[in-house]
Amino acid sequence: MSLHLIIGDKLLSSWSLRGALALDLTGAPYTEELIKLGQPDTRERLLKHSPTGKVPLLKSVHGTIADSLAIAEYLAEQFPDAGLWPKDTAARAQARSACAQMHAGFFAMRGNMPFDLSRDAPLSPTPPEVQADIERMLALWAECRAVATETGPFLFGGATLADAFFAPIAVRLRTYQVKLPAVDEAYVETVYQWPSFKAWQKAGLEEIGQ
């Protein structure tokens, strides 16, 4: 299957990271095209691929798929043996619920803690609505762990689409130096040691000054 992922800057595009991690979970080969964001011609270049004008975009034999959640579901359907969602029904339902909540919420965290792989400074002061988002996020992670049926350091044991969706949150929590309970700090470290994430992080940091 021919798969071509269109992304924004690896340093700054959290949604692009989700799409790339989802693709890496399939184990399938794919090509990648980076369109630098915030440039005079960015929107024009993106509109050549999709009317959304946003990243990520996945080009496949079945057409162009916009939006990271749609990309995730498409890949799970096309690669059923790759285990993108947990095998257990209850765990799989919780994983989908968690990803949907991430996709549709946490606006205070997103707005006040922009994704930037190079950042290393706390948010000061932390607005109450951001703190509420952080606390809800940690509770959501706990809800995932509570129904996991497999062992391992990721939310459901082994790496799944849930981890692809929450990797950018792990980045925010670390780069903004948020103090975390040990179990959540361990999960953030798991994300940072994930080979797929490490490759993305390395490439993102190399974009600085380009």
PDB file of C-alpha atoms in Angstrom:
ATOM      1  CA  MET A   1       0.000   0.000   0.000  1.00  0.00           C
ATOM      2  CA  SER A   2       1.268   3.456  -0.928  1.00  0.00           C
ATOM      3  CA  LEU A   3       1.133   5.870   2.020  1.00  0.00           C
ATOM      4  CA  HIS A   4       2.295   9.478   1.942  1.00  0.00           C
ATOM      5  CA  LEU A   5       2.106  11.624   5.098  1.00  0.00           C
ATOM      6  CA  ILE A   6       2.048  15.397   4.863  1.00  0.00           C
ATOM      7  CA  ILE A   7       3.122  17.123   8.069  1.00  0.00           C
ATOM      8  CA  GLY A   8       4.119  20.468   9.529  1.00  0.00           C
ATOM      9  CA  ASP A   9       7.299  21.366  11.420  1.00  0.00           C
ATOM     10  CA  LYS A  10       8.352  18.484  13.666  1.00  0.00           C
ATOM     11  CA  LEU A  11       9.511  20.973  16.282  1.00  0.00           C
ATOM     12  CA  LEU A  12       6.075  22.549  16.650  1.00  0.00           C
ATOM     13  CA  SER A  13       3.307  20.417  15.125  1.00  0.00           C
ATOM     14  CA  SER A  14       1.753  18.179  17.769  1.00  0.00           C
ATOM     15  CA  TRP A  15      -0.975  16.878  15.465  1.00  0.00           C
ATOM     16  CA  SER A  16       1.600  15.897  12.850  1.00  0.00           C
ATOM     17  CA  LEU A  17       3.425  13.910  15.535  1.00  0.00           C
ATOM     18  CA  ARG A  18       0.242  11.971  16.269  1.00  0.00           C
ATOM     19  CA  GLY A  19      -0.138  11.034  12.616  1.00  0.00           C
ATOM     20  CA  ALA A  20       3.483   9.938  12.303  1.00  0.00           C
ATOM     21  CA  LEU A  21       3.401   7.808  15.452  1.00  0.00           C
ATOM     22  CA  ALA A  22       0.190   6.161  14.272  1.00  0.00           C
ATOM     23  CA  LEU A  23       1.840   5.278  10.972  1.00  0.00           C
ATOM     24  CA  ASP A  24       4.934   3.944  12.711  1.00  0.00           C
ATOM     25  CA  LEU A  25       2.731   1.612  14.759  1.00  0.00           C
ATOM     26  CA  THR A  26       1.607  -0.122  11.558  1.00  0.00           C
ATOM     27  CA  GLY A  27       5.166  -1.018  10.600  1.00  0.00           C
ATOM     28  CA  ALA A  28       4.302  -0.138   7.000  1.00  0.00           C
ATOM     29  CA  PRO A  29       6.675   1.913   4.841  1.00  0.00           C
ATOM     30  CA  TYR A  30       5.557   5.428   3.974  1.00  0.00           C
ATOM     31  CA  THR A  31       6.904   8.626   2.520  1.00  0.00           C
ATOM     32  CA  GLU A  32       6.806  11.989   4.247  1.00  0.00           C
ATOM     33  CA  GLU A  33       6.465  15.566   3.078  1.00  0.00           C
ATOM     34  CA  LEU A  34       7.048  18.489   5.430  1.00  0.00           C
ATOM     35  CA  ILE A  35       5.357  21.807   4.698  1.00  0.00           C
ATOM     36  CA  LYS A  36       6.825  24.498   6.922  1.00  0.00           C
ATOM     37  CA  LEU A  37       4.125  26.272   8.903  1.00  0.00           C
ATOM     38  CA  GLY A  38       3.722  30.008   9.357  1.00  0.00           C
ATOM     39  CA  GLN A  39       5.137  30.885   5.944  1.00  0.00           C
ATOM     40  CA  PRO A  40       3.510  33.174   3.340  1.00  0.00           C
ATOM     41  CA  ASP A  41       2.840  30.200   1.069  1.00  0.00           C
ATOM     42  CA  THR A  42       1.927  27.625   3.746  1.00  0.00           C
ATOM     43  CA  ARG A  43      -1.821  27.669   3.238  1.00  0.00           C
ATOM     44  CA  GLU A  44      -1.502  27.713  -0.543  1.00  0.00           C
ATOM     45  CA  ARG A  45       0.752  24.659  -0.436  1.00  0.00           C
ATOM     46  CA  LEU A  46      -1.564  22.793   1.932  1.00  0.00           C
ATOM     47  CA  LEU A  47      -4.668  23.577  -0.092  1.00  0.00           C
ATOM     48  CA  LYS A  48      -3.076  21.801  -3.041  1.00  0.00           C
ATOM     49  CA  HIS A  49      -3.481  18.603  -1.035  1.00  0.00           C
ATOM     50  CA  SER A  50      -6.682  19.152   0.955  1.00  0.00           C
ATOM     51  CA  PRO A  51      -9.425  21.763   1.412  1.00  0.00           C
ATOM     52  CA  THR A  52      -8.833  21.722   5.192  1.00  0.00           C
ATOM     53  CA  GLY A  53      -5.549  23.570   4.848  1.00  0.00           C
ATOM     54  CA  LYS A  54      -4.304  21.702   7.915  1.00  0.00           C
ATOM     55  CA  VAL A  55      -1.868  18.937   8.820  1.00  0.00           C
ATOM     56  CA  PRO A  56      -1.520  16.032   9.059  1.00  0.00           C
ATOM     57  CA  LEU A  57      -2.839  14.635   5.825  1.00  0.00           C
ATOM     58  CA  LEU A  58      -2.480  11.031   4.699  1.00  0.00           C
ATOM     59  CA  LYS A  59      -2.549  10.209   1.001  1.00  0.00           C
ATOM     60  CA  SER A  60      -3.494   6.612   0.317  1.00  0.00           C
ATOM     61  CA  VAL A  61      -4.918   4.440  -2.426  1.00  0.00           C
ATOM     62  CA  HIS A  62      -8.326   5.303  -0.971  1.00  0.00           C
ATOM     63  CA  GLY A  63      -7.856   9.066  -1.228  1.00  0.00           C
ATOM     64  CA  THR A  64      -6.583  11.840   1.012  1.00  0.00           C
ATOM     65  CA  ILE A  65      -7.492  11.483   4.679  1.00  0.00           C
ATOM     66  CA  ALA A  66      -7.511  14.637   6.787  1.00  0.00           C
ATOM     67  CA  ASP A  67      -7.396  14.840  10.591  1.00  0.00           C
ATOM     68  CA  SER A  68      -5.276  12.713  12.907  1.00  0.00           C
ATOM     69  CA  LEU A  69      -8.207  10.806  14.417  1.00  0.00           C
ATOM     70  CA  ALA A  70      -9.519   9.811  10.995  1.00  0.00           C
ATOM     71  CA  ILE A  71      -6.002   8.792   9.987  1.00  0.00           C
ATOM     72  CA  ALA A  72      -5.714   6.653  13.118  1.00  0.00           C
ATOM     73  CA  GLU A  73      -8.979   4.840  12.477  1.00  0.00           C
ATOM     74  CA  TYR A  74      -8.127   4.301   8.813  1.00  0.00           C
ATOM     75  CA  LEU A  75      -4.772   2.764   9.720  1.00  0.00           C
ATOM     76  CA  ALA A  76      -6.331   0.540  12.384  1.00  0.00           C
ATOM     77  CA  GLU A  77      -8.765  -0.735   9.773  1.00  0.00           C
ATOM     78  CA  GLN A  78      -6.132  -1.279   7.090  1.00  0.00           C
ATOM     79  CA  PHE A  79      -3.640  -2.986   9.421  1.00  0.00           C
ATOM     80  CA  PRO A  80      -5.800  -5.107  11.734  1.00  0.00           C
ATOM     81  CA  ASP A  81      -2.911  -7.338  12.798  1.00  0.00           C
ATOM     82  CA  ALA A  82      -0.702  -4.436  13.920  1.00  0.00           C
ATOM     83  CA  GLY A  83      -2.554  -3.991  17.217  1.00  0.00           C
ATOM     84  CA  LEU A  84      -3.082  -0.250  16.931  1.00  0.00           C
ATOM     85  CA  TRP A  85      -5.996  -0.500  19.377  1.00  0.00           C
ATOM     86  CA  PRO A  86      -5.953  -2.780  22.462  1.00  0.00           C
ATOM     87  CA  LYS A  87      -7.287  -6.283  21.829  1.00  0.00           C
ATOM     88  CA  ASP A  88      -9.588  -6.356  24.856  1.00  0.00           C
ATOM     89  CA  THR A  89     -13.017  -4.854  24.139  1.00  0.00           C
ATOM     90  CA  ALA A  90     -13.255  -2.740  27.306  1.00  0.00           C
ATOM     91  CA  ALA A  91      -9.678  -1.503  26.924  1.00  0.00           C
ATOM     92  CA  ARG A  92     -10.263  -0.728  23.255  1.00  0.00           C
ATOM     93  CA  ALA A  93     -13.397   1.252  24.084  1.00  0.00           C
ATOM     94  CA  GLN A  94     -11.536   3.239  26.728  1.00  0.00           C
ATOM     95  CA  ALA A  95      -8.654   3.905  24.334  1.00  0.00           C
ATOM     96  CA  ARG A  96     -11.035   5.273  21.722  1.00  0.00           C
ATOM     97  CA  SER A  97     -12.821   7.357  24.344  1.00  0.00           C
ATOM     98  CA  ALA A  98      -9.538   8.777  25.636  1.00  0.00           C
ATOM     99  CA  CYS A  99      -8.355   9.716  22.147  1.00  0.00           C
ATOM    100  CA  ALA A 100     -11.682  11.365  21.341  1.00  0.00           C
ATOM    101  CA  GLN A 101     -11.538  13.382  24.566  1.00  0.00           C
ATOM    102  CA  MET A 102      -8.008  14.503  23.726  1.00  0.00           C
ATOM    103  CA  HIS A 103      -9.045  15.373  20.202  1.00  0.00           C
ATOM    104  CA  ALA A 104     -12.033  17.465  21.290  1.00  0.00           C
ATOM    105  CA  GLY A 105     -10.882  19.065  24.530  1.00  0.00           C
ATOM    106  CA  PHE A 106      -8.101  20.332  26.778  1.00  0.00           C
ATOM    107  CA  PHE A 107      -8.182  23.748  25.138  1.00  0.00           C
ATOM    108  CA  ALA A 108      -6.711  25.586  28.128  1.00  0.00           C
ATOM    109  CA  MET A 109      -3.646  23.368  28.125  1.00  0.00           C
ATOM    110  CA  ARG A 110      -3.243  23.633  24.368  1.00  0.00           C
ATOM    111  CA  GLY A 111      -3.697  27.395  24.328  1.00  0.00           C
ATOM    112  CA  ASN A 112      -1.404  28.197  27.247  1.00  0.00           C
ATOM    113  CA  MET A 113       1.197  25.493  26.712  1.00  0.00           C
ATOM    114  CA  PRO A 114       2.039  25.486  22.987  1.00  0.00           C
ATOM    115  CA  PHE A 115       3.868  22.403  21.745  1.00  0.00           C
ATOM    116  CA  ASP A 116       7.589  23.082  21.323  1.00  0.00           C
ATOM    117  CA  LEU A 117      10.124  20.268  21.611  1.00  0.00           C
ATOM    118  CA  SER A 118      12.894  22.737  22.473  1.00  0.00           C
ATOM    119  CA  ARG A 119      11.182  24.434  25.411  1.00  0.00           C
ATOM    120  CA  ASP A 120      12.511  23.910  28.934  1.00  0.00           C
ATOM    121  CA  ALA A 121      10.817  26.376  31.290  1.00  0.00           C
ATOM    122  CA  PRO A 122       7.762  26.278  33.567  1.00  0.00           C
ATOM    123  CA  LEU A 123       4.537  28.118  32.900  1.00  0.00           C
ATOM    124  CA  SER A 124       4.371  30.813  35.562  1.00  0.00           C
ATOM    125  CA  PRO A 125       1.849  31.389  36.845  1.00  0.00           C
ATOM    126  CA  THR A 126      -0.252  28.375  35.871  1.00  0.00           C
ATOM    127  CA  PRO A 127      -3.838  29.512  35.191  1.00  0.00           C
ATOM    128  CA  PRO A 128      -6.484  27.552  37.142  1.00  0.00           C
ATOM    129  CA  GLU A 129      -8.067  26.280  33.934  1.00  0.00           C
ATOM    130  CA  VAL A 130      -4.710  24.867  32.813  1.00  0.00           C
ATOM    131  CA  GLN A 131      -4.218  23.146  36.163  1.00  0.00           C
ATOM    132  CA  ALA A 132      -7.702  21.675  35.821  1.00  0.00           C
ATOM    133  CA  ASP A 133      -6.792  20.330  32.374  1.00  0.00           C
ATOM    134  CA  ILE A 134      -3.594  18.787  33.741  1.00  0.00           C
ATOM    135  CA  GLU A 135      -5.450  17.089  36.581  1.00  0.00           C
ATOM    136  CA  ARG A 136      -8.105  15.780  34.222  1.00  0.00           C
ATOM    137  CA  MET A 137      -5.394  14.495  31.876  1.00  0.00           C
ATOM    138  CA  LEU A 138      -3.698  12.534  34.640  1.00  0.00           C
ATOM    139  CA  ALA A 139      -7.069  11.121  35.691  1.00  0.00           C
ATOM    140  CA  LEU A 140      -7.720  10.076  32.096  1.00  0.00           C
ATOM    141  CA  TRP A 141      -4.382   8.276  31.975  1.00  0.00           C
ATOM    142  CA  ALA A 142      -5.321   6.489  35.205  1.00  0.00           C
ATOM    143  CA  GLU A 143      -8.636   5.430  33.653  1.00  0.00           C
ATOM    144  CA  CYS A 144      -6.717   3.894  30.772  1.00  0.00           C
ATOM    145  CA  ARG A 145      -4.359   1.985  33.049  1.00  0.00           C
ATOM    146  CA  ALA A 146      -7.272   0.726  35.131  1.00  0.00           C
ATOM    147  CA  VAL A 147      -8.753  -1.263  32.236  1.00  0.00           C
ATOM    148  CA  ALA A 148      -5.489  -2.386  30.621  1.00  0.00           C
ATOM    149  CA  THR A 149      -5.229  -6.152  30.324  1.00  0.00           C
ATOM    150  CA  GLU A 150      -1.644  -6.316  29.072  1.00  0.00           C
ATOM    151  CA  THR A 151       1.548  -5.525  30.939  1.00  0.00           C
ATOM    152  CA  GLY A 152       3.978  -2.903  29.765  1.00  0.00           C
ATOM    153  CA  PRO A 153       4.979   0.732  30.318  1.00  0.00           C
ATOM    154  CA  PHE A 154       2.477   2.323  27.935  1.00  0.00           C
ATOM    155  CA  LEU A 155      -1.103   3.227  28.844  1.00  0.00           C
ATOM    156  CA  PHE A 156      -2.490  -0.136  27.781  1.00  0.00           C
ATOM    157  CA  GLY A 157       0.700  -2.158  28.155  1.00  0.00           C
ATOM    158  CA  GLY A 158       2.203  -2.053  24.692  1.00  0.00           C
ATOM    159  CA  ALA A 159       2.190   1.037  22.504  1.00  0.00           C
ATOM    160  CA  THR A 160      -1.179   1.842  20.892  1.00  0.00           C
ATOM    161  CA  LEU A 161      -2.880   4.748  19.200  1.00  0.00           C
ATOM    162  CA  ALA A 162      -3.674   6.119  22.656  1.00  0.00           C
ATOM    163  CA  ASP A 163       0.034   6.691  23.190  1.00  0.00           C
ATOM    164  CA  ALA A 164       0.328   8.312  19.783  1.00  0.00           C
ATOM    165  CA  PHE A 165      -2.367  10.759  20.827  1.00  0.00           C
ATOM    166  CA  PHE A 166      -0.954  11.482  24.264  1.00  0.00           C
ATOM    167  CA  ALA A 167       2.718  11.753  23.282  1.00  0.00           C
ATOM    168  CA  PRO A 168       2.371  15.514  22.631  1.00  0.00           C
ATOM    169  CA  ILE A 169       0.858  15.892  26.106  1.00  0.00           C
ATOM    170  CA  ALA A 170       3.858  14.099  27.591  1.00  0.00           C
ATOM    171  CA  VAL A 171       6.030  16.621  25.764  1.00  0.00           C
ATOM    172  CA  ARG A 172       4.077  19.548  27.176  1.00  0.00           C
ATOM    173  CA  LEU A 173       4.281  18.211  30.712  1.00  0.00           C
ATOM    174  CA  ARG A 174       8.043  17.750  30.467  1.00  0.00           C
ATOM    175  CA  THR A 175       8.967  20.899  28.561  1.00  0.00           C
ATOM    176  CA  TYR A 176       6.856  23.053  30.903  1.00  0.00           C
ATOM    177  CA  GLN A 177       8.423  21.244  33.897  1.00  0.00           C
ATOM    178  CA  VAL A 178       5.108  20.151  35.412  1.00  0.00           C
ATOM    179  CA  LYS A 179       5.605  18.211  38.643  1.00  0.00           C
ATOM    180  CA  LEU A 180       3.980  14.796  38.285  1.00  0.00           C
ATOM    181  CA  PRO A 181       3.202  11.751  40.413  1.00  0.00           C
ATOM    182  CA  ALA A 182       5.780   8.996  39.945  1.00  0.00           C
ATOM    183  CA  VAL A 183       3.492   6.844  37.799  1.00  0.00           C
ATOM    184  CA  ASP A 184       2.865   9.695  35.360  1.00  0.00           C
ATOM    185  CA  GLU A 185       6.508  10.769  35.290  1.00  0.00           C
ATOM    186  CA  ALA A 186       7.366   7.180  34.399  1.00  0.00           C
ATOM    187  CA  TYR A 187       4.875   7.270  31.534  1.00  0.00           C
ATOM    188  CA  VAL A 188       6.338  10.528  30.213  1.00  0.00           C
ATOM    189  CA  GLU A 189       9.769   8.906  30.284  1.00  0.00           C
ATOM    190  CA  THR A 190       8.342   5.900  28.412  1.00  0.00           C
ATOM    191  CA  VAL A 191       7.177   8.216  25.649  1.00  0.00           C
ATOM    192  CA  TYR A 192      10.576   9.920  25.518  1.00  0.00           C
ATOM    193  CA  GLN A 193      12.287   6.535  25.177  1.00  0.00           C
ATOM    194  CA  TRP A 194       9.898   5.331  22.457  1.00  0.00           C
ATOM    195  CA  PRO A 195      12.121   4.895  19.370  1.00  0.00           C
ATOM    196  CA  SER A 196       9.520   6.422  17.039  1.00  0.00           C
ATOM    197  CA  PHE A 197       9.239   9.491  19.245  1.00  0.00           C
ATOM    198  CA  LYS A 198      12.999   9.786  19.710  1.00  0.00           C
ATOM    199  CA  ALA A 199      13.487   9.869  15.938  1.00  0.00           C
ATOM    200  CA  TRP A 200      10.833  12.592  15.611  1.00  0.00           C
ATOM    201  CA  GLN A 201      12.334  14.600  18.478  1.00  0.00           C
ATOM    202  CA  LYS A 202      15.823  14.442  16.967  1.00  0.00           C
ATOM    203  CA  ALA A 203      14.541  15.656  13.605  1.00  0.00           C
ATOM    204  CA  GLY A 204      12.482  18.383  15.277  1.00  0.00           C
ATOM    205  CA  LEU A 205      15.382  19.784  17.245  1.00  0.00           C
ATOM    206  CA  GLU A 206      17.480  19.777  14.089  1.00  0.00           C
ATOM    207  CA  GLU A 207      14.958  22.194  12.550  1.00  0.00           C
ATOM    208  CA  ILE A 208      16.047  24.952  14.942  1.00  0.00           C
ATOM    209  CA  GLY A 209      17.805  27.676  12.988  1.00  0.00           C
ATOM    210  CA  GLN A 210      16.877  26.259   9.605  1.00  0.00           C
TER     211      GLN A 210
END
